[in-house]
CSV table of N, CA and C in Angstrom, one decimal:
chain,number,residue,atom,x,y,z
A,1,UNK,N,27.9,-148.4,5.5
A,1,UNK,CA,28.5,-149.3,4.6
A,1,UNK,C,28.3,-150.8,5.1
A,2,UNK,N,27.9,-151.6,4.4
A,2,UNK,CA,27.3,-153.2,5.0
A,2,UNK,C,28.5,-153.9,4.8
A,3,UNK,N,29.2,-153.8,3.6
A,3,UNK,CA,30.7,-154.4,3.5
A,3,UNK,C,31.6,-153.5,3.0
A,4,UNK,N,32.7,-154.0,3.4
A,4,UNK,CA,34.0,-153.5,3.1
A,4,UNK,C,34.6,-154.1,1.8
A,5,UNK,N,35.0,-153.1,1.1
A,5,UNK,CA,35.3,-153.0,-0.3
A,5,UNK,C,36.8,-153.8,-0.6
A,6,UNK,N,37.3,-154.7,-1.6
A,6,UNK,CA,38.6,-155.6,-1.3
A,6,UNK,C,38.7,-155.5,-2.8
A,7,UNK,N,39.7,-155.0,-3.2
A,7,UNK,CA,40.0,-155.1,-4.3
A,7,UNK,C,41.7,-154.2,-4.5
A,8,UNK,N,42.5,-154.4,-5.3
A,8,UNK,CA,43.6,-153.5,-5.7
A,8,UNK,C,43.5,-152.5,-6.1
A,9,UNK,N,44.4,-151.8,-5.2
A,9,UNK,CA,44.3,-150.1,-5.4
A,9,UNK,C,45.2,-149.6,-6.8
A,10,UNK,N,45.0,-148.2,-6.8
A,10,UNK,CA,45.7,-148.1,-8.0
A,10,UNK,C,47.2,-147.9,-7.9
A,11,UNK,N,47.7,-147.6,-6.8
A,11,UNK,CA,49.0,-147.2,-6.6
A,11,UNK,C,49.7,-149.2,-7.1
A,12,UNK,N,48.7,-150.3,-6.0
A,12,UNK,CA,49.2,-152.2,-6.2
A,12,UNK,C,48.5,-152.0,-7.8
A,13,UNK,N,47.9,-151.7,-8.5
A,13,UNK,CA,48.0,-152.0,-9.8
A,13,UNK,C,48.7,-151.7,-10.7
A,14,UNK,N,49.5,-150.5,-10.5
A,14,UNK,CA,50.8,-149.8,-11.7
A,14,UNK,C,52.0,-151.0,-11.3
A,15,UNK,N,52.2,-151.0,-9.5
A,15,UNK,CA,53.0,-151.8,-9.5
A,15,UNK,C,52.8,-153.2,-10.2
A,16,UNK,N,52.1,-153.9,-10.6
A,16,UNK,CA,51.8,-155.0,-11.1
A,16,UNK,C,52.1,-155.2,-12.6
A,17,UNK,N,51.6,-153.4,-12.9
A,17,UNK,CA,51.8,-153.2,-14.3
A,17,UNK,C,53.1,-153.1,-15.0
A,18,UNK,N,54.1,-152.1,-14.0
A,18,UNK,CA,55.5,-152.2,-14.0
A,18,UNK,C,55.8,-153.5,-14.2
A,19,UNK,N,55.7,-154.5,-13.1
A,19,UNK,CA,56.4,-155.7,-12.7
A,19,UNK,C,56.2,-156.1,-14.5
A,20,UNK,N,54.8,-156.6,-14.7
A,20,UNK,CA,54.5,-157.3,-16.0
A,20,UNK,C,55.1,-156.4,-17.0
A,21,UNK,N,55.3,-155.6,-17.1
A,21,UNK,CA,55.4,-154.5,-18.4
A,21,UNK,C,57.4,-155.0,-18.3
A,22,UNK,N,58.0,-154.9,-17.6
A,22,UNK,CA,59.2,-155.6,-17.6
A,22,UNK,C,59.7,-157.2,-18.1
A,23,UNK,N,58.6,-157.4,-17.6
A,23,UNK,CA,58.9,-159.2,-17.7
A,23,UNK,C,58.9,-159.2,-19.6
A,24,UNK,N,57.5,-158.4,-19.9
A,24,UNK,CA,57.1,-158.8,-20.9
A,24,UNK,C,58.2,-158.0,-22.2
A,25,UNK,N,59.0,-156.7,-22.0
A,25,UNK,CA,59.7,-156.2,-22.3
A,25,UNK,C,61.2,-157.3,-22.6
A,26,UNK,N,61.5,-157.7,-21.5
A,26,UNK,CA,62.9,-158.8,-21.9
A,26,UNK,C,62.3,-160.2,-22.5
A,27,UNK,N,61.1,-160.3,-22.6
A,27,UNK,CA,60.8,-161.4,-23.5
A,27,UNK,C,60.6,-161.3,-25.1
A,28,UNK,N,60.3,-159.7,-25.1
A,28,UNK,CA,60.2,-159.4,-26.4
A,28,UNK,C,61.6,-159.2,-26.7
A,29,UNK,N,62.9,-159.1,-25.9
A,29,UNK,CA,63.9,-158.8,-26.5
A,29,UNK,C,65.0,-160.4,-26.5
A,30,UNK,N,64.4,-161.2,-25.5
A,30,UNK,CA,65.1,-162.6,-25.8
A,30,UNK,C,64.8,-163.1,-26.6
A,31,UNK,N,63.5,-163.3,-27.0
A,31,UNK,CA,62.3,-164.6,-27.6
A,31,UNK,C,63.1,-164.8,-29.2
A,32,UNK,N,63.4,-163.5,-29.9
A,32,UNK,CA,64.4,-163.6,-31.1
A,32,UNK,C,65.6,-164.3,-31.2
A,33,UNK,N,66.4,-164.7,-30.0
A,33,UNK,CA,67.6,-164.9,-29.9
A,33,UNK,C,67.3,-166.2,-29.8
A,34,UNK,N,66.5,-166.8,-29.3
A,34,UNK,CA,66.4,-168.1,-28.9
A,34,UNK,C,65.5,-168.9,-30.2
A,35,UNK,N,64.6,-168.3,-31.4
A,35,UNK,CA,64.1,-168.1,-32.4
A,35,UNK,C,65.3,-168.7,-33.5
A,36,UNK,N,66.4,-167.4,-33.3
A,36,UNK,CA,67.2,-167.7,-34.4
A,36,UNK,C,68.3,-169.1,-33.7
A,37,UNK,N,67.9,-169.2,-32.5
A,37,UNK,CA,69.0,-170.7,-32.1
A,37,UNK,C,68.4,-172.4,-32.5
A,38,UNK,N,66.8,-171.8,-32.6
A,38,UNK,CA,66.2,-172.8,-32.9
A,38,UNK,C,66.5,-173.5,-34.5
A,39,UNK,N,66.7,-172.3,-35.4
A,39,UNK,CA,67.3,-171.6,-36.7
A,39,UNK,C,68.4,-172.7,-36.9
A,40,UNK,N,69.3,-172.5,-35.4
A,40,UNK,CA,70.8,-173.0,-36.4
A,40,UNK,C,70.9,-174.3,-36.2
A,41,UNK,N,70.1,-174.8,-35.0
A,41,UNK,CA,69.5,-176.3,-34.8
A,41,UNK,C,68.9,-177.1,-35.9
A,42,UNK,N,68.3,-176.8,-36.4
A,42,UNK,CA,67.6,-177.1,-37.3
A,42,UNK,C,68.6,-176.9,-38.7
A,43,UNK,N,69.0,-176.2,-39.0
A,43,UNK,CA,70.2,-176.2,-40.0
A,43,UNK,C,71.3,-177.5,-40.0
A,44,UNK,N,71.2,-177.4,-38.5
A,44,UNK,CA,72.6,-178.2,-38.5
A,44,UNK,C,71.9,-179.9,-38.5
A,45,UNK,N,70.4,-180.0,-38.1
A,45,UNK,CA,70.4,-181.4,-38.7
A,45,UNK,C,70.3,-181.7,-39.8
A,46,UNK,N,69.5,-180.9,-40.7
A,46,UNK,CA,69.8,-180.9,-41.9
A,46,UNK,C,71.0,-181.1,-42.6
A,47,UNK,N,72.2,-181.1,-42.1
A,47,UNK,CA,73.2,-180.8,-42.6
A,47,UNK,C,73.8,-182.1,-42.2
A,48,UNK,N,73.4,-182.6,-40.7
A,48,UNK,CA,73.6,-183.7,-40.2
A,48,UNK,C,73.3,-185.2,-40.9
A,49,UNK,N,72.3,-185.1,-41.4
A,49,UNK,CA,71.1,-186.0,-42.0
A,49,UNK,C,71.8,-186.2,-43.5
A,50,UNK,N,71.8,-185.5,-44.2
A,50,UNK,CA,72.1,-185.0,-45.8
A,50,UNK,C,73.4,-186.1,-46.4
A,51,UNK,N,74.3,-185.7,-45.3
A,51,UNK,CA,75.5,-187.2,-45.3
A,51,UNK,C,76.6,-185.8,-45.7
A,52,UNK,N,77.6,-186.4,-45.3
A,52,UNK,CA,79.0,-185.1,-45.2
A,52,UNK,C,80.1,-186.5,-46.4
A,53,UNK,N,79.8,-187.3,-46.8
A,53,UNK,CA,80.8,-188.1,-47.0
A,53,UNK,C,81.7,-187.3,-48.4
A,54,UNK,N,83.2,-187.3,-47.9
A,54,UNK,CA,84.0,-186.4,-49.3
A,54,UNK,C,83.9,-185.0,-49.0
A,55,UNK,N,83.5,-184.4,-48.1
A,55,UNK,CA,83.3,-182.7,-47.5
A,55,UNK,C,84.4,-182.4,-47.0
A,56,UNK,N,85.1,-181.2,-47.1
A,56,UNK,CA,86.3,-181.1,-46.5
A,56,UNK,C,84.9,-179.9,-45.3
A,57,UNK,N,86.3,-179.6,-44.2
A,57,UNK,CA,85.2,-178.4,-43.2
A,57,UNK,C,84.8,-177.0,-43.9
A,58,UNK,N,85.3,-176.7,-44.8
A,58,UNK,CA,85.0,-175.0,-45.4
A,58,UNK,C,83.6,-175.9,-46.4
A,59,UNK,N,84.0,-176.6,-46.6
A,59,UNK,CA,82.3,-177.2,-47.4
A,59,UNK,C,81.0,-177.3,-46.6
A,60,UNK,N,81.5,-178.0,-45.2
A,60,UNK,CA,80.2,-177.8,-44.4
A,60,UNK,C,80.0,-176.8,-43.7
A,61,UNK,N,80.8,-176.0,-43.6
A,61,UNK,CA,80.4,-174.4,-42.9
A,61,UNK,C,79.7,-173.7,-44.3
A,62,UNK,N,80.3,-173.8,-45.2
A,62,UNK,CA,79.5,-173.0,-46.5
A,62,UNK,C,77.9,-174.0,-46.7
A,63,UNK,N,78.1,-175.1,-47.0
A,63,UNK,CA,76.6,-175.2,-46.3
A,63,UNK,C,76.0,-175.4,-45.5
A,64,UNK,N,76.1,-175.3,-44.2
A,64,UNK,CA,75.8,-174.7,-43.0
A,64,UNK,C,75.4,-172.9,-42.8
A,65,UNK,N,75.7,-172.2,-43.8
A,65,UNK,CA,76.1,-170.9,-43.3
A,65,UNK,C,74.9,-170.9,-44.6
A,66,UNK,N,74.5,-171.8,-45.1
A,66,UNK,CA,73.7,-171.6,-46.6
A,66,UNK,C,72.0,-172.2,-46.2
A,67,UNK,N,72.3,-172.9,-45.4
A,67,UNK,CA,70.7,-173.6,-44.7
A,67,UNK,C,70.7,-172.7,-43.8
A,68,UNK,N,71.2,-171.7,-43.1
A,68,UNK,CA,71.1,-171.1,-42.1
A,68,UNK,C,70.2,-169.8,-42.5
A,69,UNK,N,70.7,-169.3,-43.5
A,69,UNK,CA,69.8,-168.5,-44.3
A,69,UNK,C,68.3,-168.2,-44.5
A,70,UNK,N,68.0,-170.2,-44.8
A,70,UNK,CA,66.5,-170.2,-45.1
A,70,UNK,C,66.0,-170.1,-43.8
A,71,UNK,N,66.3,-170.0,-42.3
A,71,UNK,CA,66.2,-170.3,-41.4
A,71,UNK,C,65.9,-169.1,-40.9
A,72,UNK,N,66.4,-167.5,-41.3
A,72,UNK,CA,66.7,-166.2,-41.0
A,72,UNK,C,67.3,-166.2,-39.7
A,73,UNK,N,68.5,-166.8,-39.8
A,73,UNK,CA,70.2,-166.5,-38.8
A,73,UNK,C,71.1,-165.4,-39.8
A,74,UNK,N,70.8,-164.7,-38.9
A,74,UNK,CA,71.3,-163.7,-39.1
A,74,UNK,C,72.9,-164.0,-39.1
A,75,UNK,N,73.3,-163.0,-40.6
A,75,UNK,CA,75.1,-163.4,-40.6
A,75,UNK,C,76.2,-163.1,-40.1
A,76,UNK,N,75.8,-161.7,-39.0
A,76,UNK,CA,76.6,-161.5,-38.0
A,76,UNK,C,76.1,-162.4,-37.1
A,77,UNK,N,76.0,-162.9,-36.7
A,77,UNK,CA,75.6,-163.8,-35.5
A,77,UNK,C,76.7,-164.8,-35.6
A,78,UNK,N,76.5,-165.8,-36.2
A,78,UNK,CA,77.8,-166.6,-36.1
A,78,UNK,C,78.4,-166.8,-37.4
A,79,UNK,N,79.9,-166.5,-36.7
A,79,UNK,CA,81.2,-166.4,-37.8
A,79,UNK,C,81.8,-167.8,-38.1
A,80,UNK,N,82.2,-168.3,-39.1
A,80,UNK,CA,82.8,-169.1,-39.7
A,80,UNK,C,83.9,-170.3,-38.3
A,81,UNK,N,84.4,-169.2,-37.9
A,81,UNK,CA,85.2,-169.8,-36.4
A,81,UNK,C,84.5,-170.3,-35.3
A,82,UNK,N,83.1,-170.0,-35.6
A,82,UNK,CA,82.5,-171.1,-34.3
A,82,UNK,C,81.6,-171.9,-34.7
A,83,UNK,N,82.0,-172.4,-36.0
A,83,UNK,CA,81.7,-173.6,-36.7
A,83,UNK,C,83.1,-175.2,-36.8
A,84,UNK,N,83.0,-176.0,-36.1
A,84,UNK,CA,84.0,-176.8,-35.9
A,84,UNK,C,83.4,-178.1,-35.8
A,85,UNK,N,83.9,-179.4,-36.5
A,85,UNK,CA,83.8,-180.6,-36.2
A,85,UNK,C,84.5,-181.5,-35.4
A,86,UNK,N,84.0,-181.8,-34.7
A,86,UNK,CA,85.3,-182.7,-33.6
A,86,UNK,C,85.0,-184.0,-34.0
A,87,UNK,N,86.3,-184.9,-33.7
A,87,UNK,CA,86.4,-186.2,-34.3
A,87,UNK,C,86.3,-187.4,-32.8
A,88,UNK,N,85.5,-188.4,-32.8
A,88,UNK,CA,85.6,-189.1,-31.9
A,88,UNK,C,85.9,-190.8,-32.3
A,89,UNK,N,87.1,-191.1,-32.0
A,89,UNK,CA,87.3,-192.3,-33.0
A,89,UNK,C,86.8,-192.1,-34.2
A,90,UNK,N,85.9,-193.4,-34.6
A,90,UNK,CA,85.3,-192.7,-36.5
A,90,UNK,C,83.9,-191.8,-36.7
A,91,UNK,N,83.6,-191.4,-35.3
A,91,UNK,CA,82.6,-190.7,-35.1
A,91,UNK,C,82.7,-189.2,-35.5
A,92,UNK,N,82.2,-188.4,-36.4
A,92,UNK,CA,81.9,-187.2,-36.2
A,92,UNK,C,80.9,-186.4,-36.0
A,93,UNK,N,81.1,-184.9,-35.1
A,93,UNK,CA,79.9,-184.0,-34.6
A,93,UNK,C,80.4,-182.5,-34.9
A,94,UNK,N,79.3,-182.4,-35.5
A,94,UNK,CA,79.4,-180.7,-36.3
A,94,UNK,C,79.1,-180.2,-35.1
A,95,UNK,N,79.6,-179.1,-34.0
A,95,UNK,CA,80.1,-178.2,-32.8
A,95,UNK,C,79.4,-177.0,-33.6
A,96,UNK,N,78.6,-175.9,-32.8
A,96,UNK,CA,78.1,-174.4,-32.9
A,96,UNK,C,78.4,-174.0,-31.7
A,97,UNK,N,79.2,-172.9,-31.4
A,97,UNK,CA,78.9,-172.1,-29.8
A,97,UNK,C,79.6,-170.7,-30.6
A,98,UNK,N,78.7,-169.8,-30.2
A,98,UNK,CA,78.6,-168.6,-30.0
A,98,UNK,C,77.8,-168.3,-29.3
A,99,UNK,N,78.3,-166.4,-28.8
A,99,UNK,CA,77.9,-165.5,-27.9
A,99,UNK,C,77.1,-164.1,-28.4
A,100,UNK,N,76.0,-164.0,-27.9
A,100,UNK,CA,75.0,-163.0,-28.5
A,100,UNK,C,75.1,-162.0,-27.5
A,101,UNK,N,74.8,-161.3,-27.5
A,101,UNK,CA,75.1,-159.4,-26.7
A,101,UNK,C,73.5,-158.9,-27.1
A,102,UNK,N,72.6,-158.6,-26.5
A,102,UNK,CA,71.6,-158.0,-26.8
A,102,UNK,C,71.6,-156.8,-25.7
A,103,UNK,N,71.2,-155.5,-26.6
A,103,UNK,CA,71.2,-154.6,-25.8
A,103,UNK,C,69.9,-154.6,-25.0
A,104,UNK,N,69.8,-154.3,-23.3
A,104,UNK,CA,68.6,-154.5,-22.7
A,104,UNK,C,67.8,-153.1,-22.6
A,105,UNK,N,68.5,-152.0,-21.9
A,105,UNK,CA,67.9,-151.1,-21.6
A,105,UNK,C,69.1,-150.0,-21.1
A,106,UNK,N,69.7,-148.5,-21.3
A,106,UNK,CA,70.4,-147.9,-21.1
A,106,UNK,C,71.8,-148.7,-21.4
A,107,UNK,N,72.7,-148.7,-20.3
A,107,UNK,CA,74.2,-149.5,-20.2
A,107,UNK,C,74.1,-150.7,-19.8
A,108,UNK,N,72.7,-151.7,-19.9
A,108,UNK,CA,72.8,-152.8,-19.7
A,108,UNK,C,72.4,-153.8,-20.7
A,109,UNK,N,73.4,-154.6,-21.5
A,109,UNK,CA,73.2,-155.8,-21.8
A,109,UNK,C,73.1,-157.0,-21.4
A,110,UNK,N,72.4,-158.1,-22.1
A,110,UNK,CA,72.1,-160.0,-21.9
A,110,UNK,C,73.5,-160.1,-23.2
A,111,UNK,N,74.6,-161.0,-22.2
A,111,UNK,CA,74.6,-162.1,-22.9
A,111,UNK,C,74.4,-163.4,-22.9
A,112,UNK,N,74.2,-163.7,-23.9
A,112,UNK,CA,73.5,-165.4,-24.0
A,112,UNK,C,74.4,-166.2,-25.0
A,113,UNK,N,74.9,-167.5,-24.5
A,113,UNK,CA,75.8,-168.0,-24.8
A,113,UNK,C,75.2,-169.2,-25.2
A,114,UNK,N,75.0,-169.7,-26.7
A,114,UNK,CA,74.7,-170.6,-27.3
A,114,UNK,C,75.7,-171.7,-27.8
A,115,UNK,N,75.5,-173.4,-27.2
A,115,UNK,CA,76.1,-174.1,-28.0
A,115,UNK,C,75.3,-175.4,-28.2
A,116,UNK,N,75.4,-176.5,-29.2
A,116,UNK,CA,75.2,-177.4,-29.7
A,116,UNK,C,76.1,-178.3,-30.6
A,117,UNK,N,75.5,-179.4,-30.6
A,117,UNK,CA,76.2,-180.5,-31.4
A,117,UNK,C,75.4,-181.2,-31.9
A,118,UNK,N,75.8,-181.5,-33.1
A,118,UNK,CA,74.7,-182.2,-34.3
A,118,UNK,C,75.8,-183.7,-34.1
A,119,UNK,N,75.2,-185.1,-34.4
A,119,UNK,CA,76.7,-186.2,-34.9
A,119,UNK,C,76.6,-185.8,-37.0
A,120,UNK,N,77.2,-185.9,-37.5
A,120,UNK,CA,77.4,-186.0,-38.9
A,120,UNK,C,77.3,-187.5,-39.3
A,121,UNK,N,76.7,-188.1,-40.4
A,121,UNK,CA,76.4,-188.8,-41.2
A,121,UNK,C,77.6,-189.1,-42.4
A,122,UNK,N,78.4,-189.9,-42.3
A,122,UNK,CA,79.7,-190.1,-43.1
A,122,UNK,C,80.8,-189.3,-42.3
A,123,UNK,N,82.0,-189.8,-43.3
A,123,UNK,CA,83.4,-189.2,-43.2
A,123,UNK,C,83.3,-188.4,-44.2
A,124,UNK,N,84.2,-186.9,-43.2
A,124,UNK,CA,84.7,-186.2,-43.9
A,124,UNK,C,86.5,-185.9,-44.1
A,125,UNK,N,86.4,-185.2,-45.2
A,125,UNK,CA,87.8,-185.2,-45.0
A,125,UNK,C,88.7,-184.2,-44.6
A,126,UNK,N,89.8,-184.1,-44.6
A,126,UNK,CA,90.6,-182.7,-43.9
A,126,UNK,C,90.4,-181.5,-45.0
């Protein structure tokens, strides 16, 4: 033999294949979750932009919860309660935080904890 042979054996290529075959597995099971967050981002500037002036909060969660739709955010995902506006002086910001549970593999779950803030465009009212 004039040279010696260098390359990955097959026992270092399963492992490789494992390693990848995992990575690529929790990406197919996050990549949705982060999909539909991009979803409620996008809803919520829309909603931001649009002008709230004369909206009480059950108005902008119903349309919030209504652009979110076209978006495919799923309706168990976030509930009415983790839709809130906070008030800063005359400033307001439409608040999202919820928590997602994806199941990973046997008894183990990801959770992933999503929040944001949009500012709002006008006064709303109580």
């Amino acid at each position: 033999m004039k040279g010696r042979q260098s390359g990955v054996t097959l026992v270092g290529f399963i492992i490789i294949l494992a390693v990848v075959g995992f990575f690529a597995y929790a990406a197919m099971k996050l990549v949705p979750a982060y999909t539909e967050f991009m979803g409620v981002q996008k809803a919520m500037s829309q909603i931001g932009a649009g002008g709230t002036a004369g909206k009480t909060l059950d108005d902008i969660r119903r349309e919030l919860m209504f652009k979110m739709n076209f978006q495919y955010v799923d309706d168990a995902t976030i509930k009415p309660k983790d839709i809130t506006v906070q008030r800063q002086g005359n400033a307001a910001t439409l608040h999202v935080q919820y928590d997602k549970i994806i199941p990973f593999m046997y008894n183990i779950s990801l959770l992933l904890h999503f929040e944001t803030s949009k500012p709002l465009a006008g006064d709303i009212t109580q």
